[in-house]
Coordinates of C-alpha atoms and ligand atoms in Angstrom, one line a residue:
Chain A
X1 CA 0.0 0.0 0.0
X2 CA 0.8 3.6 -0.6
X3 CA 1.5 4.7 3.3
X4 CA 5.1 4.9 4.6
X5 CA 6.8 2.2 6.2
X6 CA 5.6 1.4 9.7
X7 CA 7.7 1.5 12.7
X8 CA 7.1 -2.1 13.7
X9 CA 9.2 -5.4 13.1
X10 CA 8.9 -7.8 10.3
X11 CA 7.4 -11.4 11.1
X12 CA 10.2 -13.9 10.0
X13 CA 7.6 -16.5 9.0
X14 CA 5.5 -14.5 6.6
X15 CA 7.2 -11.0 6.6
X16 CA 4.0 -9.2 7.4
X17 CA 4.6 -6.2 9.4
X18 CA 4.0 -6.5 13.0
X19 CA 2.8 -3.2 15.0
X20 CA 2.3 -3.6 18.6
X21 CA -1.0 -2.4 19.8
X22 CA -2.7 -2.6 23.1
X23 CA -5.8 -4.6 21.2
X24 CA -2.6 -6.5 19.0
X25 CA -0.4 -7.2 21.5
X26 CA 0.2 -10.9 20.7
X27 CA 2.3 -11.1 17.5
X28 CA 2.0 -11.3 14.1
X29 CA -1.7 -10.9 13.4
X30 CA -1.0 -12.5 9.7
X31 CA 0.2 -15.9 11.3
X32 CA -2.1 -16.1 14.2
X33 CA -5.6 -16.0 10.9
X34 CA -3.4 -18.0 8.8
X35 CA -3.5 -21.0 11.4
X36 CA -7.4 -20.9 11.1
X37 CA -6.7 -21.6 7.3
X38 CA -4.0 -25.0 8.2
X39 CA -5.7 -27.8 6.9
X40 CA -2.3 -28.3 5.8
X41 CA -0.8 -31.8 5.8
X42 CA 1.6 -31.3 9.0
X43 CA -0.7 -29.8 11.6
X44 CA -2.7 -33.0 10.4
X45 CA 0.0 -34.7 11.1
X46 CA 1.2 -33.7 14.2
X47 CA -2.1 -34.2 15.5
X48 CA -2.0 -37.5 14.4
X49 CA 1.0 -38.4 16.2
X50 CA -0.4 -37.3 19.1
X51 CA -3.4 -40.0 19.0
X52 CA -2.1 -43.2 20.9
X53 CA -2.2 -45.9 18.7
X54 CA -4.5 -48.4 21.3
X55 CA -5.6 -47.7 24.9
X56 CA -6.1 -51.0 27.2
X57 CA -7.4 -53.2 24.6
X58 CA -9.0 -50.5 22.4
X59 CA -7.0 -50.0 19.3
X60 CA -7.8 -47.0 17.8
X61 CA -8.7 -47.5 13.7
X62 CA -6.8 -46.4 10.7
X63 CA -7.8 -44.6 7.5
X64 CA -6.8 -45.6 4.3
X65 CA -4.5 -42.9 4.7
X66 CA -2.7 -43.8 7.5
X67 CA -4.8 -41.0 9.7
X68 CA -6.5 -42.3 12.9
X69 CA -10.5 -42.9 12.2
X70 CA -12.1 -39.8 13.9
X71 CA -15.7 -40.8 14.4
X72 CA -16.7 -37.0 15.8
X73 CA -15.4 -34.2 17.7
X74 CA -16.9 -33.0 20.6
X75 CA -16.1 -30.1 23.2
X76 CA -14.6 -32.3 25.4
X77 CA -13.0 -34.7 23.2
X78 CA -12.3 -36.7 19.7
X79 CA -14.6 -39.9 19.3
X80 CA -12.4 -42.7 16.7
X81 CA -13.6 -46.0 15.1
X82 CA -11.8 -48.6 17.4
X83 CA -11.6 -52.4 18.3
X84 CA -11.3 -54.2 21.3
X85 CA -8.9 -56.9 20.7
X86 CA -9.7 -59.0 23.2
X87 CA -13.3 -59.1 22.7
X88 CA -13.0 -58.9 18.8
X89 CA -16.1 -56.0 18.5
X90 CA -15.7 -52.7 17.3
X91 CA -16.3 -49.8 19.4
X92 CA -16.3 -46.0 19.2
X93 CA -13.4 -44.7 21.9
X94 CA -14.2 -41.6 22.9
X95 CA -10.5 -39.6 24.2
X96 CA -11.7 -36.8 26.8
X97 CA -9.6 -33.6 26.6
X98 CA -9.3 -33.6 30.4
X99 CA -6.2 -33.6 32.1
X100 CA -7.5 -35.4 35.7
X101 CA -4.6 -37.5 36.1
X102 CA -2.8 -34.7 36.8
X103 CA -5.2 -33.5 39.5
X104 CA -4.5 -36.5 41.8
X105 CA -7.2 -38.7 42.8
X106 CA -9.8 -36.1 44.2
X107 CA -9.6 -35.0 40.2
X108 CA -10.4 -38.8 39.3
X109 CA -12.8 -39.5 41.4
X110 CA -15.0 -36.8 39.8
X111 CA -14.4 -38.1 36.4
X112 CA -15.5 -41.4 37.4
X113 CA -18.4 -40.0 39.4
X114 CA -19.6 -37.8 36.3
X115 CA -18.7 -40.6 33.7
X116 CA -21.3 -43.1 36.0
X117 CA -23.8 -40.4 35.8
X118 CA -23.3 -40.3 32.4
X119 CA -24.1 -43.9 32.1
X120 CA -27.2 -43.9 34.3
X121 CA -29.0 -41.2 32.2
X122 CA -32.3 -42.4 30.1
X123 CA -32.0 -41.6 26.4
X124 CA -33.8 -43.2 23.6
X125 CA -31.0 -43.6 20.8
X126 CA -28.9 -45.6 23.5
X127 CA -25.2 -46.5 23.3
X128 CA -23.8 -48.7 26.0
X129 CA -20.6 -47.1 27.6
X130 CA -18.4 -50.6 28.1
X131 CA -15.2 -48.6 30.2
X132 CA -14.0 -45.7 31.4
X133 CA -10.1 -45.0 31.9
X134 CA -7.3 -43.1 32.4
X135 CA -3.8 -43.9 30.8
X136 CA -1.6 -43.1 34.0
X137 CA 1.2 -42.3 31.7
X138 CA 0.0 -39.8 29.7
X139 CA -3.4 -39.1 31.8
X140 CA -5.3 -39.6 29.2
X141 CA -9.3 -40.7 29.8
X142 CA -11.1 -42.6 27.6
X143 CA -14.3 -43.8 27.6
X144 CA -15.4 -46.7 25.0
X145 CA -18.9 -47.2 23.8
X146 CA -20.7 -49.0 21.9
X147 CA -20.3 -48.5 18.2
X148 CA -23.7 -47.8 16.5
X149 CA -23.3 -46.5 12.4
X150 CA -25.2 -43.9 11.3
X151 CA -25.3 -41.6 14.3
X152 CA -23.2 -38.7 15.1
X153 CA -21.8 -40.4 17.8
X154 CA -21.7 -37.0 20.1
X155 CA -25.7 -37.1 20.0
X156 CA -25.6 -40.2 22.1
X157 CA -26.0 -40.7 25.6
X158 CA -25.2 -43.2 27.7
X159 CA -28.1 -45.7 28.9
X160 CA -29.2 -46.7 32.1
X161 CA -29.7 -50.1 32.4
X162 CA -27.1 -52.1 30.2
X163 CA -24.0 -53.6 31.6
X164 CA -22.1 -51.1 34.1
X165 CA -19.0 -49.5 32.8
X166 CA -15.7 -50.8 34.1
X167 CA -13.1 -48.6 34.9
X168 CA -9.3 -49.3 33.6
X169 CA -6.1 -47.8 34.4
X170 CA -2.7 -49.1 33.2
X171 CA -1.4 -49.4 36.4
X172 CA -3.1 -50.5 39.0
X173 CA -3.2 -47.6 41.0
X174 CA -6.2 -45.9 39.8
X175 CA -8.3 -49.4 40.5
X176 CA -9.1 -48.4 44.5
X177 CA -11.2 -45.7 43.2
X178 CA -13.2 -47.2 40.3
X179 CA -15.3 -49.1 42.6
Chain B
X1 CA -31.2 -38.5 13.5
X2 CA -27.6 -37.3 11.6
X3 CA -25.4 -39.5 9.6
X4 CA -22.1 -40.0 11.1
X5 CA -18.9 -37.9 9.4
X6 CA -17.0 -40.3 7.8
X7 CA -14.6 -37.9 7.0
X8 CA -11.7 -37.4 9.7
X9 CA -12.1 -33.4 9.1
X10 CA -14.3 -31.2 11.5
X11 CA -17.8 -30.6 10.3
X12 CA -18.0 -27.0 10.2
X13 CA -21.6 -27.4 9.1
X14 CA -22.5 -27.4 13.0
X15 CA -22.0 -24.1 13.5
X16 CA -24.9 -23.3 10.8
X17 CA -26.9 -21.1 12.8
X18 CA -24.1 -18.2 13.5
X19 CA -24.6 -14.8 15.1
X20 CA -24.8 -13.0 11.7
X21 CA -27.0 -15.6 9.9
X22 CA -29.4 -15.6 13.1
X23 CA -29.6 -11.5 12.9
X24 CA -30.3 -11.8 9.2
X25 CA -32.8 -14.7 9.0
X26 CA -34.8 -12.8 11.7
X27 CA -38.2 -12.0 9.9
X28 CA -41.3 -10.5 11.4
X29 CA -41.7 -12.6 14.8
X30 CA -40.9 -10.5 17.9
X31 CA -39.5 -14.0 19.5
X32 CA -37.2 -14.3 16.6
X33 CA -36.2 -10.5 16.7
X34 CA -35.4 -10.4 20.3
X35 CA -32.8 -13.4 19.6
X36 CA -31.4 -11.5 16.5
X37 CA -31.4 -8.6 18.9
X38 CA -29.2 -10.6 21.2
X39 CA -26.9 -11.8 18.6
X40 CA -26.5 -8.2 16.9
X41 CA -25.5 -6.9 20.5
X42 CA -23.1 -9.7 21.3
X43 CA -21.7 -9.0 18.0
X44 CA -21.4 -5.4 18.7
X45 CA -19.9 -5.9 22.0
X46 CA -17.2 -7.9 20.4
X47 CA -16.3 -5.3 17.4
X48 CA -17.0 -2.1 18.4
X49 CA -13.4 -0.7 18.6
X50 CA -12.9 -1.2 14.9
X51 CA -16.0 0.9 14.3
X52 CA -14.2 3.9 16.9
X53 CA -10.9 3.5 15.5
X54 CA -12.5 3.9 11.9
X55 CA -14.2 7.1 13.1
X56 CA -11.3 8.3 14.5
X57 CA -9.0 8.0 11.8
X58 CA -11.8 9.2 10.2
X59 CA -11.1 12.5 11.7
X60 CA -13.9 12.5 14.3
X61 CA -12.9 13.5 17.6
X62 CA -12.6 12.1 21.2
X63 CA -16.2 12.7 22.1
X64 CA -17.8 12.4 18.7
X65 CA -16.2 9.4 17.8
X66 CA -17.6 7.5 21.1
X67 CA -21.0 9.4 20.7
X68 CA -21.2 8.3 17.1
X69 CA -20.0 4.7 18.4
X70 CA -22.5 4.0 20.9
X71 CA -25.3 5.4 19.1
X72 CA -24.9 3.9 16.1
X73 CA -25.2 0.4 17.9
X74 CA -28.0 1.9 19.8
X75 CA -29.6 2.6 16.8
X76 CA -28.5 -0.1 14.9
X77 CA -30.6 -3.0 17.7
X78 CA -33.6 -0.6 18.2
X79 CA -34.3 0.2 14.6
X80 CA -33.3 -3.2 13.5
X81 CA -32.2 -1.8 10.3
X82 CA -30.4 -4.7 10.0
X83 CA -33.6 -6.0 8.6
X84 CA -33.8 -4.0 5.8
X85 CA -33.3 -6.6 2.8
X86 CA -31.0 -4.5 1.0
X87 CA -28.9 -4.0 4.1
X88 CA -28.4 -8.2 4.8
X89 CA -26.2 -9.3 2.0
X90 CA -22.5 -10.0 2.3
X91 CA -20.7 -10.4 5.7
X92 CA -21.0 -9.0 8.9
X93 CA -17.6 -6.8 8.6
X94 CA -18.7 -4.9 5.6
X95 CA -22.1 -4.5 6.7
X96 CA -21.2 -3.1 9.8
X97 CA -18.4 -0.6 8.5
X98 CA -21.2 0.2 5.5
X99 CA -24.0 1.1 7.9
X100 CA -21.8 3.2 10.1
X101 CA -20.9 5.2 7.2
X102 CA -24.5 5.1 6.4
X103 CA -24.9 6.3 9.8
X104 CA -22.7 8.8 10.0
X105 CA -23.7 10.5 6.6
X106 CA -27.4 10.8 8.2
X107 CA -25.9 12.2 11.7
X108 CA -24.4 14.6 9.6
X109 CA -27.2 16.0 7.3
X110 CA -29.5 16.2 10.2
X111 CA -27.1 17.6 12.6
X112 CA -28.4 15.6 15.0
X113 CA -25.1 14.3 16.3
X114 CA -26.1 14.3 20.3
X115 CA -25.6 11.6 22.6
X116 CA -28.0 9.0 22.2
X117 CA -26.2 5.4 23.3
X118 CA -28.3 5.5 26.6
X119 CA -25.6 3.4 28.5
X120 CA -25.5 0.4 26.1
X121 CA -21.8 0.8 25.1
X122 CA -21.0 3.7 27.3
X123 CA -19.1 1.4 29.9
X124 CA -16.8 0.6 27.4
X125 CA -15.4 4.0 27.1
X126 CA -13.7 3.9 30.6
X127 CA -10.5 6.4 30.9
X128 CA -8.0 3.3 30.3
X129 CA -9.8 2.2 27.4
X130 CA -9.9 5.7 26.0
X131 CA -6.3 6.6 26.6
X132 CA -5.6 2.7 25.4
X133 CA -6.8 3.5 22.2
X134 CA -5.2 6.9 21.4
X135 CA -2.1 5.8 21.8
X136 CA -3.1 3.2 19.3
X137 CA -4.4 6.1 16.9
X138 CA -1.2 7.7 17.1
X139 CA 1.0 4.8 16.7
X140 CA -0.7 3.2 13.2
X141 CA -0.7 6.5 11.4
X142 CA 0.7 5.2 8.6
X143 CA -2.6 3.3 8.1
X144 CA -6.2 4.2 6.2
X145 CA -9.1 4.5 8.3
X146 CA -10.2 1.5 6.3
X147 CA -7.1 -0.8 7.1
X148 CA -7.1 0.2 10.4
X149 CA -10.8 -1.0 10.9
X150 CA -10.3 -4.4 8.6
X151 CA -6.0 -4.8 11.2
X152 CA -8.9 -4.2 14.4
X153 CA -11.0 -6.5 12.7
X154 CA -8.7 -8.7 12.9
X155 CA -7.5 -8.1 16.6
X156 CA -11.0 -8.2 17.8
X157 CA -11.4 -11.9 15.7
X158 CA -8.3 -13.0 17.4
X159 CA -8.6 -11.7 21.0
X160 CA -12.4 -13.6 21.0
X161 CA -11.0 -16.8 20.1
X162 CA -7.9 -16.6 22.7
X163 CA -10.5 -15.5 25.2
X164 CA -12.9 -18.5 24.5
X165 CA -9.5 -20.8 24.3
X166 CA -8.4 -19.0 28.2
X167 CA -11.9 -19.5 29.3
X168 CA -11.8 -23.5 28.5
X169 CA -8.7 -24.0 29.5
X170 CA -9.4 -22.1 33.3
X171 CA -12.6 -24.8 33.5
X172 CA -10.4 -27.8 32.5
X173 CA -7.4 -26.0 35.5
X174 CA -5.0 -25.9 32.6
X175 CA -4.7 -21.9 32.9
X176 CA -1.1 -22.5 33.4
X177 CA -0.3 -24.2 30.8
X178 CA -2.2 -22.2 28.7
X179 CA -0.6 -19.2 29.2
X180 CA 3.0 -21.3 28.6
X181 CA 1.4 -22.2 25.5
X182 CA -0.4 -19.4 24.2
X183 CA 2.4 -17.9 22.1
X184 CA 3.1 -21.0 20.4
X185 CA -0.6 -21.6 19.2
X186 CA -0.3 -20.2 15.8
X187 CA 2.8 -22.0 14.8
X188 CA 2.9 -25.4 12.8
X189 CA 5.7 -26.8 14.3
X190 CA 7.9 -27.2 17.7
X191 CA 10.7 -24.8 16.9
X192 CA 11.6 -22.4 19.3
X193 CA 9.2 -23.9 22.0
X194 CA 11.9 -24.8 25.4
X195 CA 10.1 -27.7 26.0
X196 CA 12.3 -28.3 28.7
X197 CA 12.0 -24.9 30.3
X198 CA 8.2 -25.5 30.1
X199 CA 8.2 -28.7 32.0
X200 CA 10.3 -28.1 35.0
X201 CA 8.0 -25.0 35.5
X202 CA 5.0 -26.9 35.2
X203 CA 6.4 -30.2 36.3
X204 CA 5.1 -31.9 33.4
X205 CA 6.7 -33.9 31.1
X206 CA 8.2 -32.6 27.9
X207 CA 6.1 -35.7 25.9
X208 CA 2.9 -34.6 27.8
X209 CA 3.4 -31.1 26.7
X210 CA 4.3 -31.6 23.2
X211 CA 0.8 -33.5 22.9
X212 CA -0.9 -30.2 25.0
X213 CA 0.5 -28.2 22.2
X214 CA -1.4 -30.1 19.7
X215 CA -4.9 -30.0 21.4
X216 CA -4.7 -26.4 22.2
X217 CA -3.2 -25.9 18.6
X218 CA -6.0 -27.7 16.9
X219 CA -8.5 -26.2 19.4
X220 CA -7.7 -22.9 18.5
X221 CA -8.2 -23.3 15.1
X222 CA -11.2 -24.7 15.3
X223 CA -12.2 -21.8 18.2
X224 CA -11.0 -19.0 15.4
X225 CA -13.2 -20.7 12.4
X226 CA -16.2 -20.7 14.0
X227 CA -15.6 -17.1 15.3
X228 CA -15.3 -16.4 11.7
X229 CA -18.3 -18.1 10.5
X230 CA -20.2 -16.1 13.1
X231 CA -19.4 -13.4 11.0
X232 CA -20.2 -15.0 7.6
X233 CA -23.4 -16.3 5.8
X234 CA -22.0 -19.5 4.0
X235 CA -19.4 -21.7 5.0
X236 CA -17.3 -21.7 2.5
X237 CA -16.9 -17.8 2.9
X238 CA -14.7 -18.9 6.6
X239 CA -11.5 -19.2 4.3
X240 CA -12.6 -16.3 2.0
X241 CA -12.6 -14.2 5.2
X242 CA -10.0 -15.3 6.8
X243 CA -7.5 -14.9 3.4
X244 CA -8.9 -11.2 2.8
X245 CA -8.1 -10.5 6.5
X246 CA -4.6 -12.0 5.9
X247 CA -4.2 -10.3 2.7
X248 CA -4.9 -7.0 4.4
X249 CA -2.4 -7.4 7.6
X250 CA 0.3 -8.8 4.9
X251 CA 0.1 -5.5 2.5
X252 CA -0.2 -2.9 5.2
Ligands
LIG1 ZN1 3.7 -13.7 10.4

């Protein structure tokens, strides 16, 4: 554009120019829209890495394309296409974005409490929940349900009434407090 | 009952009913108005400093600028001239910066420039807000009024979505790591992130974080398209938007 140079710096990623304001005062504006517009292949991917590749017996699906079988996304979490390998059924694991392993066992305990209150509400287009968990290592919960097709798998709700979920850990340390 | 995504992508199509598109499909029905109404005004609350930066590079001063401010909004939810057919194409950025302008040419003819915001965005203009944005009129002089509003645009757009991000992170305890995070979010990849500084602060492993990094990264993205599509009518205008907005920032 026409104006004169502005005072500010130059990004080193995009060479936008980047002017400090009180209501800018986070970098370069120019980088911070363009990561809105990364579909790009390695944000993909490094979201990808990040997805374990089983949980307990759950192992979580592939595409065709080598990218883990998202099911649905959800506020507090990604649902994938998975199998239970010891049961040989498919089931849709749901990976919940909370961090409770970190919060020590008071943190846990609410997760289970909420998950079995999740389980006992009524809801016509039922899915069983089979087990809640949390990988110790990485405090990652999970919760696997029953796989039904056709349904946007974050419209479901747990039923009352079907087999209670058990609750896994990877060591055995969680175990006191899942029953 | 809705058919399962099979794609592994996020289905932006669940954010169909937006701010903007609820403020423009409101028709006659005072039930449907009063939620347009609520929209428009959350909207308004979110970019109203473009609009007063605009008016001040504009020329306008101190006082008329934040008169002109609060009671175009004012104006702009009671007469729901948003309704006027002619006035509801395109997005929500231009039709906002084209109705003030509208505004302002009619404020003008008829003199009738007095205060008239009644209080709905007077508490915005505290003293630090005030004195917050001069300084920011003085320092982007080298801009148009017109970049300056789309830059604010922008700042507004961003600012939201960080907010929404800081907000879900506080309700998950994660504000820590948050704010370690936050200046990271927009990058695509791990350089320049001290990892290692990060976790003994945190005490928290350098894996655990690297895998924090890509929720919040992939979170934000997702926060800052549906910000934008609460500004848009279609869909597929998100990228549209978001490129023009880039485009601007990159040139100025
Ligand atoms: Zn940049």
């Amino acid at each position: 554009m026409s104006f004169s140079p502005p005072s500010g710096v130059v990004c080193a990623k995009c060479s936008a120019r980047v002017e400090t304001t009180a209501s800018a005062d986070f970098g370069c504006l120019a980088c911070w829209l363009q990561a809105g517009l990364e579909e790009s292949s390695q944000v993909a991917a490094e979201e990808h890495e990040q997805v374990p590749k089983s949980l307990g017996s759950y192992f979580i699906l592939k595409q065709p394309d080598g990218s883990p079988w998202a099911l649905g996304r959800g506020a507090m979490g990604v649902t994938y296409r998975a199998e239970d390998v010891s049961l040989r059924r498919p089931v849709a694991l749901k990976l919940i974005n909370a961090d409770f392993a970190q919060h020590g066992a008071g943190a846990r305990e609410r997760f289970v409490r909420e998950a079995r209150a999740a389980a006992s509400l009524r809801h016509p287009n039922v899915a069983t929940v089979y087990q809640f968990g949390i990988d110790e290592e990485t405090g990652q919960c999970f919760c696997a349900m029953e796989l039904i097709e056709g349904e946007t798998l974050d419209e479901r709700v747990p039923s009352r009434g079907k087999s209670r979920p058990r609750f896994w850990s990877r060591r055995s340390r969680a175990s006191s407090i899942a029953t | 009952m809705v058919q399962a995504p099979k794609a592994t992508t996020v289905d932006d199509g669940q954010f169909a009913a937006t701010r903007w598109t609820i403020v423009r499909a409101a028709g006659d029905s005072q039930i449907a108005s009063n939620h347009a109404g609520a929209a428009l005004s959350e909207l308004c609350h979110i970019y109203w400093r473009p609009l007063y930066l605009y008016l001040r590079r504009e020329g306008f001063g101190l006082e008329d600028a934040q008169d002109l401010t609060q009671g175009f909004f004012a104006e702009l939810i009671r007469d729901r001239s948003y309704r006027r057919a002619d006035r509801q194409k395109g997005r929500f950025r231009s039709f906002l910066l084209g109705a003030l302008k509208h505004f302002v040419a009619n404020s003008r003819e008829s003199a009738q420039r007095q205060k008239r915001g009644g209080g709905l965005i007077r508490e915005l203009f505290d003293d630090r807000i005030v004195s917050e944005l001069e300084a920011q009129v003085q320092s982007t002089q080298q801009w148009s009024a017109s970049t300056l509003f789309d830059r604010e645009w922008a700042a507004a757009l961003l600012h939201q979505t960080l907010d929404r991000l800081a907000q879900e992170c506080a309700l998950a305890g994660k504000s820590p790591l948050f704010e370690e995070l936050r200046a990271h979010l927009a990058g695509t990849n791990d350089e320049g992130v001290a990892y290692d500084e990060i976790s003994r602060r945190l005490q928290r492993s350098a894996v655990t974080l690297r895998s924090d990094m890509g929720r919040l990264r992939t979170r934000y993205r997702a926060l800052l398209r549906e910000e934008v599509r609460g500004t848009v009518t279609e869909l597929a205008e998100v990228d549209d938007e978001l490129r023009y907005l880039c485009q601007v920032i990159a040139q100025s």
